[in-house]
Amino acid sequence: MLLMRTASLLLGFVTLALVWVGPLLDAWRGSFAAHMLAHMGVVAIAAPLIAIGIARPIRSVATAAPLIASLVELIVVWGWHAPAARQWAETSTIATMIEQVSFLAAGLFLWLTCMAPRNADAPARDAAGAFALLLTSIHMTLLGALLSLASRPLYGLGEVTCFGLVLGAGQDQALGGIIMLM
């Protein structure tokens, strides 16, 4: 069990390193699709791996905690995808750092509360954790679909280069939405 936790923690931090200082770094500054790869790397890969790897200091989590964490994650994700917030993060290193740390913190909050140790109210808490993950999946899918199917680009106006491909702003946004759907 300790080996699995250690490996998960290590893989989570390696994922963060690849996203935050690896080859994605230059790409996601100009491309929404590349940004979405980074975003999904943080919330859907690194956060759960780190949560598995963290020794849980909390003995018990309130039954509603996973639902609260899911709501916090929803607010963070949708808030940072508002056009003004996205533009701020695109043009400011400080804003990008705040955005990425808030994605990681919200993701860790969600995964840690959903995977908290069992206690006396385990069935209710387990159900709340499962529902919180379902709610998170639904809102992320909805946002991805809205971004993919939008009639006009919400982010940027001109062409961008995403991993060597030249895309229009609408194509870049649609590709980013599709990445979010996965």
mmCIF file of C-alpha atoms in Angstrom:
data_model
loop_
_atom_site.group_PDB
_atom_site.id
_atom_site.type_symbol
_atom_site.label_atom_id
_atom_site.label_comp_id
_atom_site.label_asym_id
_atom_site.label_seq_id
_atom_site.Cartn_x
_atom_site.Cartn_y
_atom_site.Cartn_z
ATOM 1 C CA MET A 1 0.000 0.000 0.000
ATOM 2 C CA LEU A 2 2.831 2.379 0.857
ATOM 3 C CA LEU A 3 4.495 1.636 -2.484
ATOM 4 C CA MET A 4 1.262 2.467 -4.334
ATOM 5 C CA ARG A 5 0.853 5.735 -2.439
ATOM 6 C CA THR A 6 4.459 6.711 -3.060
ATOM 7 C CA ALA A 7 4.202 5.873 -6.768
ATOM 8 C CA SER A 8 0.940 7.837 -7.058
ATOM 9 C CA LEU A 9 2.422 10.856 -5.332
ATOM 10 C CA LEU A 10 5.515 10.732 -7.535
ATOM 11 C CA LEU A 11 3.452 10.368 -10.730
ATOM 12 C CA GLY A 12 1.245 13.270 -9.632
ATOM 13 C CA PHE A 13 4.242 15.544 -9.160
ATOM 14 C CA VAL A 14 5.810 14.380 -12.432
ATOM 15 C CA THR A 15 2.532 15.270 -14.164
ATOM 16 C CA LEU A 16 2.592 18.739 -12.582
ATOM 17 C CA ALA A 17 6.199 19.206 -13.683
ATOM 18 C CA LEU A 18 5.344 18.223 -17.249
ATOM 19 C CA VAL A 19 2.380 20.597 -17.291
ATOM 20 C CA TRP A 20 3.930 23.541 -15.490
ATOM 21 C CA VAL A 21 7.540 23.465 -16.720
ATOM 22 C CA GLY A 22 7.534 20.960 -19.566
ATOM 23 C CA PRO A 23 6.856 21.292 -23.282
ATOM 24 C CA LEU A 24 3.228 22.352 -22.728
ATOM 25 C CA LEU A 25 4.288 25.596 -21.044
ATOM 26 C CA ASP A 26 5.069 27.516 -24.224
ATOM 27 C CA ALA A 27 2.141 26.036 -26.135
ATOM 28 C CA TRP A 28 -0.571 26.858 -23.601
ATOM 29 C CA ARG A 29 0.298 30.526 -23.458
ATOM 30 C CA GLY A 30 -1.180 31.135 -26.910
ATOM 31 C CA SER A 31 -3.501 28.219 -27.539
ATOM 32 C CA PHE A 32 -6.722 27.464 -25.687
ATOM 33 C CA ALA A 33 -6.476 23.786 -26.694
ATOM 34 C CA ALA A 34 -2.959 23.498 -25.244
ATOM 35 C CA HIS A 35 -4.168 25.334 -22.122
ATOM 36 C CA MET A 36 -6.960 22.766 -21.828
ATOM 37 C CA LEU A 37 -4.427 19.913 -21.995
ATOM 38 C CA ALA A 38 -2.579 21.577 -19.116
ATOM 39 C CA HIS A 39 -5.817 22.150 -17.187
ATOM 40 C CA MET A 40 -6.909 18.529 -17.579
ATOM 41 C CA GLY A 41 -3.427 17.356 -16.616
ATOM 42 C CA VAL A 42 -3.739 19.257 -13.333
ATOM 43 C CA VAL A 43 -7.350 18.475 -12.347
ATOM 44 C CA ALA A 44 -7.911 15.035 -13.878
ATOM 45 C CA ILE A 45 -4.471 13.421 -13.621
ATOM 46 C CA ALA A 46 -2.199 15.157 -11.090
ATOM 47 C CA ALA A 47 -4.825 15.983 -8.431
ATOM 48 C CA PRO A 48 -6.224 12.444 -8.043
ATOM 49 C CA LEU A 49 -2.734 10.897 -8.139
ATOM 50 C CA ILE A 50 -1.492 13.292 -5.454
ATOM 51 C CA ALA A 51 -4.655 12.701 -3.395
ATOM 52 C CA ILE A 52 -4.051 8.938 -3.524
ATOM 53 C CA GLY A 53 -0.445 9.508 -2.507
ATOM 54 C CA ILE A 54 -1.124 11.815 0.417
ATOM 55 C CA ALA A 55 -1.364 10.120 3.786
ATOM 56 C CA ARG A 56 -4.771 11.255 4.922
ATOM 57 C CA PRO A 57 -4.395 13.185 8.183
ATOM 58 C CA ILE A 58 -8.168 13.641 8.467
ATOM 59 C CA ARG A 59 -9.804 10.826 10.398
ATOM 60 C CA SER A 60 -13.294 11.680 9.315
ATOM 61 C CA VAL A 61 -14.882 13.880 6.717
ATOM 62 C CA ALA A 62 -18.369 15.311 7.034
ATOM 63 C CA THR A 63 -20.882 13.586 4.802
ATOM 64 C CA ALA A 64 -21.498 16.798 2.844
ATOM 65 C CA ALA A 65 -17.791 17.611 2.327
ATOM 66 C CA PRO A 66 -17.512 15.964 -1.117
ATOM 67 C CA LEU A 67 -20.534 17.930 -2.343
ATOM 68 C CA ILE A 68 -19.075 21.170 -1.003
ATOM 69 C CA ALA A 69 -15.758 20.325 -2.689
ATOM 70 C CA SER A 70 -17.561 19.646 -5.972
ATOM 71 C CA LEU A 71 -19.291 23.029 -5.744
ATOM 72 C CA VAL A 72 -15.964 24.764 -5.020
ATOM 73 C CA GLU A 73 -14.394 22.986 -8.005
ATOM 74 C CA LEU A 74 -17.321 24.045 -10.221
ATOM 75 C CA ILE A 75 -16.914 27.696 -9.192
ATOM 76 C CA VAL A 76 -13.141 27.604 -9.758
ATOM 77 C CA VAL A 77 -13.352 25.922 -13.174
ATOM 78 C CA TRP A 78 -16.255 27.954 -14.556
ATOM 79 C CA GLY A 79 -14.864 31.162 -13.054
ATOM 80 C CA TRP A 80 -11.486 30.747 -14.754
ATOM 81 C CA HIS A 81 -13.201 29.994 -18.058
ATOM 82 C CA ALA A 82 -15.121 33.262 -18.088
ATOM 83 C CA PRO A 83 -13.623 35.245 -20.988
ATOM 84 C CA ALA A 84 -12.283 38.080 -18.794
ATOM 85 C CA ALA A 85 -10.611 35.685 -16.343
ATOM 86 C CA ARG A 86 -9.201 33.595 -19.198
ATOM 87 C CA GLN A 87 -7.786 36.756 -20.819
ATOM 88 C CA TRP A 88 -6.218 37.829 -17.525
ATOM 89 C CA ALA A 89 -4.593 34.412 -17.069
ATOM 90 C CA GLU A 90 -3.433 34.492 -20.690
ATOM 91 C CA THR A 91 -1.668 37.845 -20.288
ATOM 92 C CA SER A 92 -0.388 37.749 -16.701
ATOM 93 C CA THR A 93 2.106 35.314 -15.210
ATOM 94 C CA ILE A 94 0.741 36.004 -11.722
ATOM 95 C CA ALA A 95 -2.813 35.291 -12.891
ATOM 96 C CA THR A 96 -1.650 32.075 -14.569
ATOM 97 C CA MET A 97 -0.012 30.977 -11.321
ATOM 98 C CA ILE A 98 -3.159 31.790 -9.332
ATOM 99 C CA GLU A 99 -5.291 29.952 -11.894
ATOM 100 C CA GLN A 100 -3.152 26.813 -11.890
ATOM 101 C CA VAL A 101 -2.797 26.688 -8.100
ATOM 102 C CA SER A 102 -6.555 27.169 -7.694
ATOM 103 C CA PHE A 103 -7.196 24.317 -10.170
ATOM 104 C CA LEU A 104 -4.853 22.073 -8.179
ATOM 105 C CA ALA A 105 -6.276 23.115 -4.789
ATOM 106 C CA ALA A 106 -9.885 22.602 -5.900
ATOM 107 C CA GLY A 107 -8.989 19.259 -7.472
ATOM 108 C CA LEU A 108 -7.191 18.077 -4.345
ATOM 109 C CA PHE A 109 -10.082 19.228 -2.139
ATOM 110 C CA LEU A 110 -12.510 17.259 -4.298
ATOM 111 C CA TRP A 111 -10.453 14.067 -4.547
ATOM 112 C CA LEU A 112 -9.348 14.054 -0.897
ATOM 113 C CA THR A 113 -12.904 14.438 0.388
ATOM 114 C CA CYS A 114 -14.256 11.838 -2.038
ATOM 115 C CA MET A 115 -11.587 9.315 -1.031
ATOM 116 C CA ALA A 116 -11.561 10.035 2.710
ATOM 117 C CA PRO A 117 -11.332 7.061 5.080
ATOM 118 C CA ARG A 118 -14.532 5.256 5.967
ATOM 119 C CA ASN A 119 -16.261 6.107 9.226
ATOM 120 C CA ALA A 120 -19.586 5.397 10.939
ATOM 121 C CA ASP A 121 -21.611 7.149 8.227
ATOM 122 C CA ALA A 122 -19.626 5.447 5.447
ATOM 123 C CA PRO A 123 -22.558 4.533 3.163
ATOM 124 C CA ALA A 124 -23.914 8.095 3.143
ATOM 125 C CA ARG A 125 -20.446 9.613 2.741
ATOM 126 C CA ASP A 126 -19.539 7.157 0.003
ATOM 127 C CA ALA A 127 -22.751 8.066 -1.823
ATOM 128 C CA ALA A 128 -21.963 11.769 -1.401
ATOM 129 C CA GLY A 129 -18.463 11.185 -2.799
ATOM 130 C CA ALA A 130 -19.792 9.293 -5.797
ATOM 131 C CA PHE A 131 -22.428 11.960 -6.423
ATOM 132 C CA ALA A 132 -19.813 14.728 -6.112
ATOM 133 C CA LEU A 133 -17.622 13.057 -8.737
ATOM 134 C CA LEU A 134 -20.664 12.574 -10.983
ATOM 135 C CA LEU A 135 -21.629 16.249 -10.565
ATOM 136 C CA THR A 136 -18.061 17.270 -11.399
ATOM 137 C CA SER A 137 -18.058 15.076 -14.487
ATOM 138 C CA ILE A 138 -21.371 16.560 -15.619
ATOM 139 C CA HIS A 139 -20.355 20.206 -15.238
ATOM 140 C CA MET A 140 -16.980 19.616 -16.925
ATOM 141 C CA THR A 141 -18.725 17.832 -19.812
ATOM 142 C CA LEU A 142 -21.236 20.668 -20.116
ATOM 143 C CA LEU A 143 -18.496 23.298 -20.215
ATOM 144 C CA GLY A 144 -16.557 21.278 -22.791
ATOM 145 C CA ALA A 145 -19.662 20.923 -24.961
ATOM 146 C CA LEU A 146 -20.494 24.627 -24.693
ATOM 147 C CA LEU A 147 -16.955 25.577 -25.690
ATOM 148 C CA SER A 148 -16.912 23.095 -28.577
ATOM 149 C CA LEU A 149 -20.288 24.080 -29.970
ATOM 150 C CA ALA A 150 -20.122 27.854 -29.436
ATOM 151 C CA SER A 151 -21.111 29.784 -32.547
ATOM 152 C CA ARG A 152 -18.232 32.226 -32.059
ATOM 153 C CA PRO A 153 -14.903 32.157 -30.252
ATOM 154 C CA LEU A 154 -14.965 33.355 -26.660
ATOM 155 C CA TYR A 155 -11.180 33.489 -26.406
ATOM 156 C CA GLY A 156 -8.973 35.282 -28.907
ATOM 157 C CA LEU A 157 -9.692 36.453 -32.422
ATOM 158 C CA GLY A 158 -6.799 35.553 -34.674
ATOM 159 C CA GLU A 159 -4.936 32.430 -35.567
ATOM 160 C CA VAL A 160 -2.918 30.490 -33.021
ATOM 161 C CA THR A 161 -0.304 27.800 -33.338
ATOM 162 C CA CYS A 162 -1.020 24.678 -31.328
ATOM 163 C CA PHE A 163 1.774 22.094 -31.497
ATOM 164 C CA GLY A 164 2.696 23.200 -34.992
ATOM 165 C CA LEU A 165 -0.876 23.403 -36.304
ATOM 166 C CA VAL A 166 -2.256 26.793 -37.282
ATOM 167 C CA LEU A 167 -5.824 27.087 -36.013
ATOM 168 C CA GLY A 168 -8.397 29.850 -36.083
ATOM 169 C CA ALA A 169 -9.643 31.035 -32.690
ATOM 170 C CA GLY A 170 -12.909 29.113 -33.097
ATOM 171 C CA GLN A 171 -11.109 25.908 -34.089
ATOM 172 C CA ASP A 172 -8.703 26.257 -31.163
ATOM 173 C CA GLN A 173 -11.611 26.776 -28.762
ATOM 174 C CA ALA A 174 -13.550 23.822 -30.211
ATOM 175 C CA LEU A 175 -10.499 21.575 -29.898
ATOM 176 C CA GLY A 176 -10.033 22.742 -26.298
ATOM 177 C CA GLY A 177 -13.667 21.927 -25.545
ATOM 178 C CA ILE A 178 -13.247 18.463 -27.044
ATOM 179 C CA ILE A 179 -10.169 17.887 -24.877
ATOM 180 C CA MET A 180 -12.268 18.860 -21.863
ATOM 181 C CA LEU A 181 -14.908 16.319 -22.889
ATOM 182 C CA MET A 182 -12.415 13.460 -22.667
#
